[in-house]
CSV table of C-alpha atoms in Angstrom, one decimal:
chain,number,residue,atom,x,y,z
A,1,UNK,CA,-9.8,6.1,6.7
A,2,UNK,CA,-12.8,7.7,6.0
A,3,UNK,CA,-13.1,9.8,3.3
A,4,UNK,CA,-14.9,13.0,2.5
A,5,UNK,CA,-16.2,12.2,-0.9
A,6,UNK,CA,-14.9,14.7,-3.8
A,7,UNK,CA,-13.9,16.9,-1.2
A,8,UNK,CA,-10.1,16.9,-1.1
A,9,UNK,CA,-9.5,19.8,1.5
A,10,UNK,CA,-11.3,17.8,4.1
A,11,UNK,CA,-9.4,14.4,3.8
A,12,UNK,CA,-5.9,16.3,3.5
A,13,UNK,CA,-7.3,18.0,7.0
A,14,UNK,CA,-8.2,14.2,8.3
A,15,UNK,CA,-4.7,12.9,7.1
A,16,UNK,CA,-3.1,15.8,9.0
A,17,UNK,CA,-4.8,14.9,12.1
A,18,UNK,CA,-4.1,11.4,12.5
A,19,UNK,CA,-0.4,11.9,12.2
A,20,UNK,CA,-0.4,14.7,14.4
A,21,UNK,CA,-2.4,12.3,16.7
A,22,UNK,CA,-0.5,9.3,16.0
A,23,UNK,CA,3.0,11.0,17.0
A,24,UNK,CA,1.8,12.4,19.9
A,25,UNK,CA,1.7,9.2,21.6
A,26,UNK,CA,5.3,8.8,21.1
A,27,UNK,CA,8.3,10.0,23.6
A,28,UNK,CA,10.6,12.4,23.0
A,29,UNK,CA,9.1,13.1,19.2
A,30,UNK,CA,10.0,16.1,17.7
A,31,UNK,CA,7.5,17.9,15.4
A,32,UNK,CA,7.0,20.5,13.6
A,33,UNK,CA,4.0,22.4,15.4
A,34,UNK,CA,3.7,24.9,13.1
A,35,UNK,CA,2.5,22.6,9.9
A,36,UNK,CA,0.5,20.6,12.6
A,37,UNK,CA,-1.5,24.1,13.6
A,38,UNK,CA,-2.1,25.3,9.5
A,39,UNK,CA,-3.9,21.9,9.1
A,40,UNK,CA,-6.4,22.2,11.4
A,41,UNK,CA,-9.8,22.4,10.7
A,42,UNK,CA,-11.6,26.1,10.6
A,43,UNK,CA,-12.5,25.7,14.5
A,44,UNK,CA,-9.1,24.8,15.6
A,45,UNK,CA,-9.8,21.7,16.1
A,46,UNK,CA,-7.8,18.5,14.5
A,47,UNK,CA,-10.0,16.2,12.4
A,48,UNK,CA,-10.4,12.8,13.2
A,49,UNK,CA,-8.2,9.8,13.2
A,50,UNK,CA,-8.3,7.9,10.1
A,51,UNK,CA,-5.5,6.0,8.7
A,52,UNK,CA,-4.3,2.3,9.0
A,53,UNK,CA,-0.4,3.2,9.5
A,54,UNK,CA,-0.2,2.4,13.1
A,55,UNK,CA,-1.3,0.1,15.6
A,56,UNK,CA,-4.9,0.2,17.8
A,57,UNK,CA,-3.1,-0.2,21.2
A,58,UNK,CA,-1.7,2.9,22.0
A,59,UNK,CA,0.2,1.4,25.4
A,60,UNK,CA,2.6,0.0,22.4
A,61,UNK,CA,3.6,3.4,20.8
A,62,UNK,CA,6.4,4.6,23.0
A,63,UNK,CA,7.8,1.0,23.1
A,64,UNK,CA,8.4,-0.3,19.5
A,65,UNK,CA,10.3,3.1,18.8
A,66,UNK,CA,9.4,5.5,15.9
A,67,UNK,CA,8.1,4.0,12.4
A,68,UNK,CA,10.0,3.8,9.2
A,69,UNK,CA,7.0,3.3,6.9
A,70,UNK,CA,3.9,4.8,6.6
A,71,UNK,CA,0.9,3.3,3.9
A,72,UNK,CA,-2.2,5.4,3.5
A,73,UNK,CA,-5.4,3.6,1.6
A,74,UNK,CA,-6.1,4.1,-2.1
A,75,UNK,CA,-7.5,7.2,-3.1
A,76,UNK,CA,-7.8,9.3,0.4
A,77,UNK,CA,-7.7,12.5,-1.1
A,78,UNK,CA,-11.6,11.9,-3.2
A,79,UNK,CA,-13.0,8.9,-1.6
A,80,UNK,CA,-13.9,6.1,-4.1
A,81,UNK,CA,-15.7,8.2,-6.8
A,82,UNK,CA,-14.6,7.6,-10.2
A,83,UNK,CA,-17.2,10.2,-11.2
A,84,UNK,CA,-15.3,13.0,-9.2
A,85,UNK,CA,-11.4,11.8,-10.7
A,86,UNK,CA,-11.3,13.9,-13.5
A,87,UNK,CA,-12.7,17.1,-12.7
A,88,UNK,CA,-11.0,17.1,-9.5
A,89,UNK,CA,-7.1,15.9,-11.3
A,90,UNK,CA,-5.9,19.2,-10.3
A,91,UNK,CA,-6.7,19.4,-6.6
A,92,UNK,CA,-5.3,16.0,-6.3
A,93,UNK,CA,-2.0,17.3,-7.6
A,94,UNK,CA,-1.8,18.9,-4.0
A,95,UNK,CA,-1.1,15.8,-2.8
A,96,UNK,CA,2.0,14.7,-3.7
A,97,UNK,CA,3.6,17.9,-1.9
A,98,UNK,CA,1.3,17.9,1.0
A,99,UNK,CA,2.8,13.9,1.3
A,100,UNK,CA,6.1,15.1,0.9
A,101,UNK,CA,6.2,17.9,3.7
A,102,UNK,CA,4.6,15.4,6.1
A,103,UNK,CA,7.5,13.1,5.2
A,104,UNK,CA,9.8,15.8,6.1
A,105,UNK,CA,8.6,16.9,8.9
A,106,UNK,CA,7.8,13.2,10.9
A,107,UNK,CA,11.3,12.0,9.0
A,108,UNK,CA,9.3,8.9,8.2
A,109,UNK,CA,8.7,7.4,4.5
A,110,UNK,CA,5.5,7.1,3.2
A,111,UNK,CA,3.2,4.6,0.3
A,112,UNK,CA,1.2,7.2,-0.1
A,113,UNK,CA,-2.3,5.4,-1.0
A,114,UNK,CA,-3.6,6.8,-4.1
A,115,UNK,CA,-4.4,9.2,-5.6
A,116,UNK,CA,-5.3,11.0,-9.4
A,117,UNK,CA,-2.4,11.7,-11.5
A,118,UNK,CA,-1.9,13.2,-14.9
A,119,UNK,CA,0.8,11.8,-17.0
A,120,UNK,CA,1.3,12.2,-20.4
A,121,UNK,CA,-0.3,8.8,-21.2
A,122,UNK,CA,-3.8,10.8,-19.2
A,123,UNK,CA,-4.9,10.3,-16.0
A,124,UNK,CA,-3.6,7.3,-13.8
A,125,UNK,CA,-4.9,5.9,-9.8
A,126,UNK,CA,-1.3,6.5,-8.4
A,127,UNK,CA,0.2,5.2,-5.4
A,128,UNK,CA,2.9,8.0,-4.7
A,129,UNK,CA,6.2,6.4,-2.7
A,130,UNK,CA,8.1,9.6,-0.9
A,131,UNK,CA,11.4,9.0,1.6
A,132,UNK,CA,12.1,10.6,4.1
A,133,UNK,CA,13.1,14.1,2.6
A,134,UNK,CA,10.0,14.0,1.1
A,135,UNK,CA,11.1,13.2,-2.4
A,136,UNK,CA,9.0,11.0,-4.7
A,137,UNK,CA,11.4,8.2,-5.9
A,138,UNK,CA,8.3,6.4,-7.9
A,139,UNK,CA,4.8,5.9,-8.6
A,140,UNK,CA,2.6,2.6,-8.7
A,141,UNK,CA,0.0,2.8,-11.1
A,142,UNK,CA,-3.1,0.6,-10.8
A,143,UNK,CA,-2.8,-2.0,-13.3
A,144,UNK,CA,-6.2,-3.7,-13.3
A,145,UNK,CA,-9.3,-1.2,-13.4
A,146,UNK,CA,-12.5,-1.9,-11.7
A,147,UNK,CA,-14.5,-1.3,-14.6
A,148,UNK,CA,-18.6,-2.0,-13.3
A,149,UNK,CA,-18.1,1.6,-11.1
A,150,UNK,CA,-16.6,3.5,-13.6
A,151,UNK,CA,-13.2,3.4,-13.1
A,152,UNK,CA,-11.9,2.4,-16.3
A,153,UNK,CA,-13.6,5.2,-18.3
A,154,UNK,CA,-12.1,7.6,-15.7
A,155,UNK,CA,-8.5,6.7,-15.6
A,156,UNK,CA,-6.2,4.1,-17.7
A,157,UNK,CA,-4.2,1.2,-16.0
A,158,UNK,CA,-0.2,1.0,-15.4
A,159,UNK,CA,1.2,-1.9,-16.8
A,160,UNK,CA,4.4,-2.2,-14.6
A,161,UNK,CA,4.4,-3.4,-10.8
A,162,UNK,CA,6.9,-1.7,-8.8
A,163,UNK,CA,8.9,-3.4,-5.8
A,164,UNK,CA,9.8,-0.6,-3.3
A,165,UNK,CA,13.0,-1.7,-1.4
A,166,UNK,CA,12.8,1.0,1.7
A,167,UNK,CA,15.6,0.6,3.9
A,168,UNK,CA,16.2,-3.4,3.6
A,169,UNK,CA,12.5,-4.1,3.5
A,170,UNK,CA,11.2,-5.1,0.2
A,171,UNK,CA,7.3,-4.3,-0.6
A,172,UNK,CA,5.2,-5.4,-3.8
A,173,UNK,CA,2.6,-2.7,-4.5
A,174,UNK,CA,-0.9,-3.2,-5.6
A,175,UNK,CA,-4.1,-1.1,-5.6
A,176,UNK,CA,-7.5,-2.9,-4.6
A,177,UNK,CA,-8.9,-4.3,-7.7
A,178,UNK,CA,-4.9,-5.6,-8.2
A,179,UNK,CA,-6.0,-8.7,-5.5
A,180,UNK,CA,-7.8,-10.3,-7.4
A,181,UNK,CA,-5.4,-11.3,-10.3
A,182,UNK,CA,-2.2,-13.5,-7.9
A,183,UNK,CA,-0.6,-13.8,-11.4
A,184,UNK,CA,0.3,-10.1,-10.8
A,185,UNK,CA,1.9,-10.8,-7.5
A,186,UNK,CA,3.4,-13.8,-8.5
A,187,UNK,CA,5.5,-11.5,-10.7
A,188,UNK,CA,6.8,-10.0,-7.7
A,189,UNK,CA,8.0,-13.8,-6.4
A,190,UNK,CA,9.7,-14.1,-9.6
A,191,UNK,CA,11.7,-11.0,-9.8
A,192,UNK,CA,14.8,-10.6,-11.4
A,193,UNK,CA,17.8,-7.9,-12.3
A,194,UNK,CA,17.5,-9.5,-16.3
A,195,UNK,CA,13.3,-8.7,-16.3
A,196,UNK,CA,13.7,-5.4,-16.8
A,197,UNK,CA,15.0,-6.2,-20.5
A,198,UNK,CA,13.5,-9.4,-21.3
A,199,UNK,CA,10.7,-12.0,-20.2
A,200,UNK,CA,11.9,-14.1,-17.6
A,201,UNK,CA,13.4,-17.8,-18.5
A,202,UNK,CA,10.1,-19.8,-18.3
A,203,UNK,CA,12.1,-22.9,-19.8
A,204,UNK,CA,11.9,-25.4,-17.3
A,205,UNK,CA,13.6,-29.5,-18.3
A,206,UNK,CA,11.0,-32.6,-17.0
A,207,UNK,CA,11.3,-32.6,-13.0
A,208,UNK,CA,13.9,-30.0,-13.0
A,209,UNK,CA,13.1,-26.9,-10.6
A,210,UNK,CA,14.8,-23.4,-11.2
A,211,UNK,CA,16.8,-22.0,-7.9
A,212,UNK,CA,15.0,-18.7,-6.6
A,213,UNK,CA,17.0,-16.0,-5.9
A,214,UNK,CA,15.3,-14.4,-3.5
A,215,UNK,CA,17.6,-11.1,-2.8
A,216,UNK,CA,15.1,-8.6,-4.2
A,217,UNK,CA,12.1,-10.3,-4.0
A,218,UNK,CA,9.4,-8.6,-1.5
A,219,UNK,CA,9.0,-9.7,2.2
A,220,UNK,CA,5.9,-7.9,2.6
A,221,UNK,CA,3.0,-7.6,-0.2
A,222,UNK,CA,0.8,-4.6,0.0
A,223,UNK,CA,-3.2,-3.9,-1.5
A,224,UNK,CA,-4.3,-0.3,-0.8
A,225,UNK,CA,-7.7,-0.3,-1.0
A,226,UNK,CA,-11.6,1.0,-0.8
A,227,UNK,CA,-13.1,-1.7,-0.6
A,228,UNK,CA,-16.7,-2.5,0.1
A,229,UNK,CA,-18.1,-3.9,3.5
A,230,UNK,CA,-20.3,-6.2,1.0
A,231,UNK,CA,-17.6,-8.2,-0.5
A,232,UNK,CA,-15.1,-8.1,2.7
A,233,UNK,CA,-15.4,-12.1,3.1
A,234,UNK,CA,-13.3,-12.4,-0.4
A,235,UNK,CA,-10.8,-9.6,0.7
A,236,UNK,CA,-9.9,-11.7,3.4
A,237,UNK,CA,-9.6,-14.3,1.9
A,238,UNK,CA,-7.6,-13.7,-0.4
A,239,UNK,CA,-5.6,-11.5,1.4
A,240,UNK,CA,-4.5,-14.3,3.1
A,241,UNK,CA,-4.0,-16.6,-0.2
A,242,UNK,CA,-1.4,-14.1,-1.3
A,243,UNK,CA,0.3,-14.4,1.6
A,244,UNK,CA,0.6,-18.3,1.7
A,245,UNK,CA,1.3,-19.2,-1.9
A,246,UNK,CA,3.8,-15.7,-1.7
A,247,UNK,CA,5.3,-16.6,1.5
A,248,UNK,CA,4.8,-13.1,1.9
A,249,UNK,CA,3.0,-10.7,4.8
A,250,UNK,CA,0.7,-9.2,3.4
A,251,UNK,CA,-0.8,-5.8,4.3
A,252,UNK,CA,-4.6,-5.6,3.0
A,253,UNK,CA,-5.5,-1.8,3.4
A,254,UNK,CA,-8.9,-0.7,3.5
A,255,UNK,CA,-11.2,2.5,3.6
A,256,UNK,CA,-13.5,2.6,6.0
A,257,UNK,CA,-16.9,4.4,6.6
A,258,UNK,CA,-19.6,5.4,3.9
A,259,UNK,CA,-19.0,5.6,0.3
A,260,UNK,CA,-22.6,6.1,-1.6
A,261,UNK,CA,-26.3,4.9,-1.5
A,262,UNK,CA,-25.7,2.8,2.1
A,263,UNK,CA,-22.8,1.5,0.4
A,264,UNK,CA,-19.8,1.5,2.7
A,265,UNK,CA,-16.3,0.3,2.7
A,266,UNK,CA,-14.7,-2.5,4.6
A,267,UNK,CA,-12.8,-1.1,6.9
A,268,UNK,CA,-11.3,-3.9,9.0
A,269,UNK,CA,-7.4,-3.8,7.7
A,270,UNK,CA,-5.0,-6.4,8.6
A,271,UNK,CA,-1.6,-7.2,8.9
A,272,UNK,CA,-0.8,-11.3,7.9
A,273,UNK,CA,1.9,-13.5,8.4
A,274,UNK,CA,3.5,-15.8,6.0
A,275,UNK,CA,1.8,-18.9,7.0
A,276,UNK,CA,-1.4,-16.9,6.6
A,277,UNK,CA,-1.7,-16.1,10.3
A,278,UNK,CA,-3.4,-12.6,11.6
A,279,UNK,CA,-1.4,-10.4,12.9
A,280,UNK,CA,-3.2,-7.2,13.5
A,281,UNK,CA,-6.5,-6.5,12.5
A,282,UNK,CA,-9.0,-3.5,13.1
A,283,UNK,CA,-12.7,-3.1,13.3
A,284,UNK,CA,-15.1,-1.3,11.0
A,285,UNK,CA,-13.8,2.0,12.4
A,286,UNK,CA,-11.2,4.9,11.8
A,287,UNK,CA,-8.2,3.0,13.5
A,288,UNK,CA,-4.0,2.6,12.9
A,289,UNK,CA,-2.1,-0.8,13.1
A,290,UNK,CA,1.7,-0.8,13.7
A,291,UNK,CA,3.5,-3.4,13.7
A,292,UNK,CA,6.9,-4.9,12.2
A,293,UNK,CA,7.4,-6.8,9.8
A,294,UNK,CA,10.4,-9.5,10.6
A,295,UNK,CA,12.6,-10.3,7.4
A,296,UNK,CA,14.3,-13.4,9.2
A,297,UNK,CA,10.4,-14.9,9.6
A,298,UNK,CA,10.0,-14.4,5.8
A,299,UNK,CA,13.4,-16.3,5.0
A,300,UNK,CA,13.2,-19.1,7.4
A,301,UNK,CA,9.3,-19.8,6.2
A,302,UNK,CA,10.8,-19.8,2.6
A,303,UNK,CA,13.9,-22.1,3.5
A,304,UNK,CA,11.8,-24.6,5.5
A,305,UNK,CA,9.2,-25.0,2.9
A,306,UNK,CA,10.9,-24.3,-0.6
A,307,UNK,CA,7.7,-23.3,-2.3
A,308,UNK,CA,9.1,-20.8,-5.1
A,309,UNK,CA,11.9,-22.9,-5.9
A,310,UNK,CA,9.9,-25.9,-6.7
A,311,UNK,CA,7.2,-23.8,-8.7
A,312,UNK,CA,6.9,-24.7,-12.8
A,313,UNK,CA,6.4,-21.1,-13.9
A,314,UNK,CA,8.0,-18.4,-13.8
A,315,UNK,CA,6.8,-16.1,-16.3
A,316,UNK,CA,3.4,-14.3,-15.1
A,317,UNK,CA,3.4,-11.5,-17.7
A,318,UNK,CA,4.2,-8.8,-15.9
A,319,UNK,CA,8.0,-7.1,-15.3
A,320,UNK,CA,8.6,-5.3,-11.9
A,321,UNK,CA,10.7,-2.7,-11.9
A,322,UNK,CA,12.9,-2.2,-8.4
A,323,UNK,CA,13.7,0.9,-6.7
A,324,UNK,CA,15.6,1.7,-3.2
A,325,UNK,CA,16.0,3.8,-0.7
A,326,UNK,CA,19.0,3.8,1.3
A,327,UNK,CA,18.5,3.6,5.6
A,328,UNK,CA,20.4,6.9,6.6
């Protein structure tokens, strides 16, 4: 996506185009025309394309059937402008229902990105996730703030990571600046019913390894980002180093397109297997991937090599907590 910057009527008209886009390409899709025609654009025509939900071969579309997820980047609805959050908190509150009706109307669920919230605790980068009757079951809240742009003095950090199980596929959220700290994800490896009242057992005897249970832990890990062209070597990288030491896919999410002063974001989202493997990846442009994510890849990687059993560790500092939403 490409972002309007501070300009939040614009990037809800973008984000209605590209699903209205996206779904056309599918058979037999029902949809609801009306909402598609009040988010066009004042000349009647649909912005352009601009999320990373779906996939940049369109001959695929009518064949892999009709998605179950949708993920939007982190903060769609201002652009990355930490300078723009506050005074634009309300407008961003539009959001969360504008999500919600698209989830209705496409029946599909959505991570919605980010965007600004205000909570009692102030203002928070949120990561919205809706079902498919458009109903917000919980919010990720960016735990580590990217403090040289601003960020920190605009909006104050979650401290919980959330595991979203959406129909049978588990997903660890994290927001950009999140990637760079695997302890955080790590958390999401060691996952448990007992964290949500009490630090995991870190107590370990001499060459003794703890079994993983790996019910609830995620298959896929997520980072919804805007992050800059400049620095896109290190995303990759380590992008792909979650993946490995979380025997995870992992979905690295980017912006695309100008943010400020010839700066510009990354663009170039991917999709990564397990064994660190790409998938799916676009270019520097407004694109979609869509692909699937295969549970039974993520269990037999983790059988075959036993990586999170044998670990020493297993209390990173932070406590997920674990929602679901039932397939209908």
């Amino acid at each position: 996506m490409n972002s309007a910057i501070g300009d939040y009527a614009a990037n809800e008209s973008k984000i209605a185009s590209l699903f209205s886009e996206f779904y056309a390409g599918f058979e037999n899709c029902a949809l609801d025309t009306d909402f598609q025609e009040s988010n066009q654009d004042k000349n009647g025509q649909n912005g352009p394309i601009i999320s990373h939900c779906a996939i940049n071969e369109p001959n695929k579309i009518t064949k892999a059937g009709l998605p179950d997820i949708v993920f939007l980047p982190e903060v769609w609805t201002l652009g990355w402008a930490p300078e723009c959050f506050e005074k634009n908190v309300k407008k961003n509150e539009a959001a969360l229902e504008f999500l919600s009706t698209l989830a209705k109307n496409y029946n599909v669920n959505i991570i919605g990105g980010s965007y600004i919230r205000e909570t009692e605790d102030g203002y928070k980068n949120s990561c919205p996730v809706i079902n498919r009757n458009g109903e917000a079951i919980a919010f990720y809240d960016k735990i580590h703030l990217y403090s040289p742009d601003g960020e920190a003095k605009a909006v104050k950090s979650g401290n919980t990571p959330l595991i979203a199980d959406i129909e049978g596929l588990k997903i660890g959220l994290s927001i950009c600046y999140d990637i760079r700290f695997p302890e955080l994800f790590r958390s999401y490896m060691a996952y448990s019913e007992s964290s949500k009242a009490a630090a995991y057992d870190n107590t370990l005897s001499k060459n003794q390894t703890k079994p993983q249970k790996t019910e609830n832990i995620p298959h896929l890990l997520v980072n919804l980002s805007a992050w800059p062209k400049t620095r896109r070597a290190q995303y990759d990288a380590m992008a792909k180093s979650r993946a490995v030491e979380n025997q995870s896919y992992f979905l690295a999410l980017s912006q695309t397109g100008l943010i400020k002063d010839n700066i510009y974001n990354s663009g170039c989202s991917e999709l990564i297997h397990p064994l660190g493997e790409t998938i799916a990846v676009l270019n520097e442009d407004e694109g979609f991937i869509f692909e699937t994510v295969d549970t039974d890849i993520v269990k037999n990687v983790r059988e075959t090599f036993p990586n999170l059993s044998n670990r020493k560790v297993n209390d990173f500092g932070f406590y997920p907590e674990y929602v679901k939403i039932e397939a209908k």
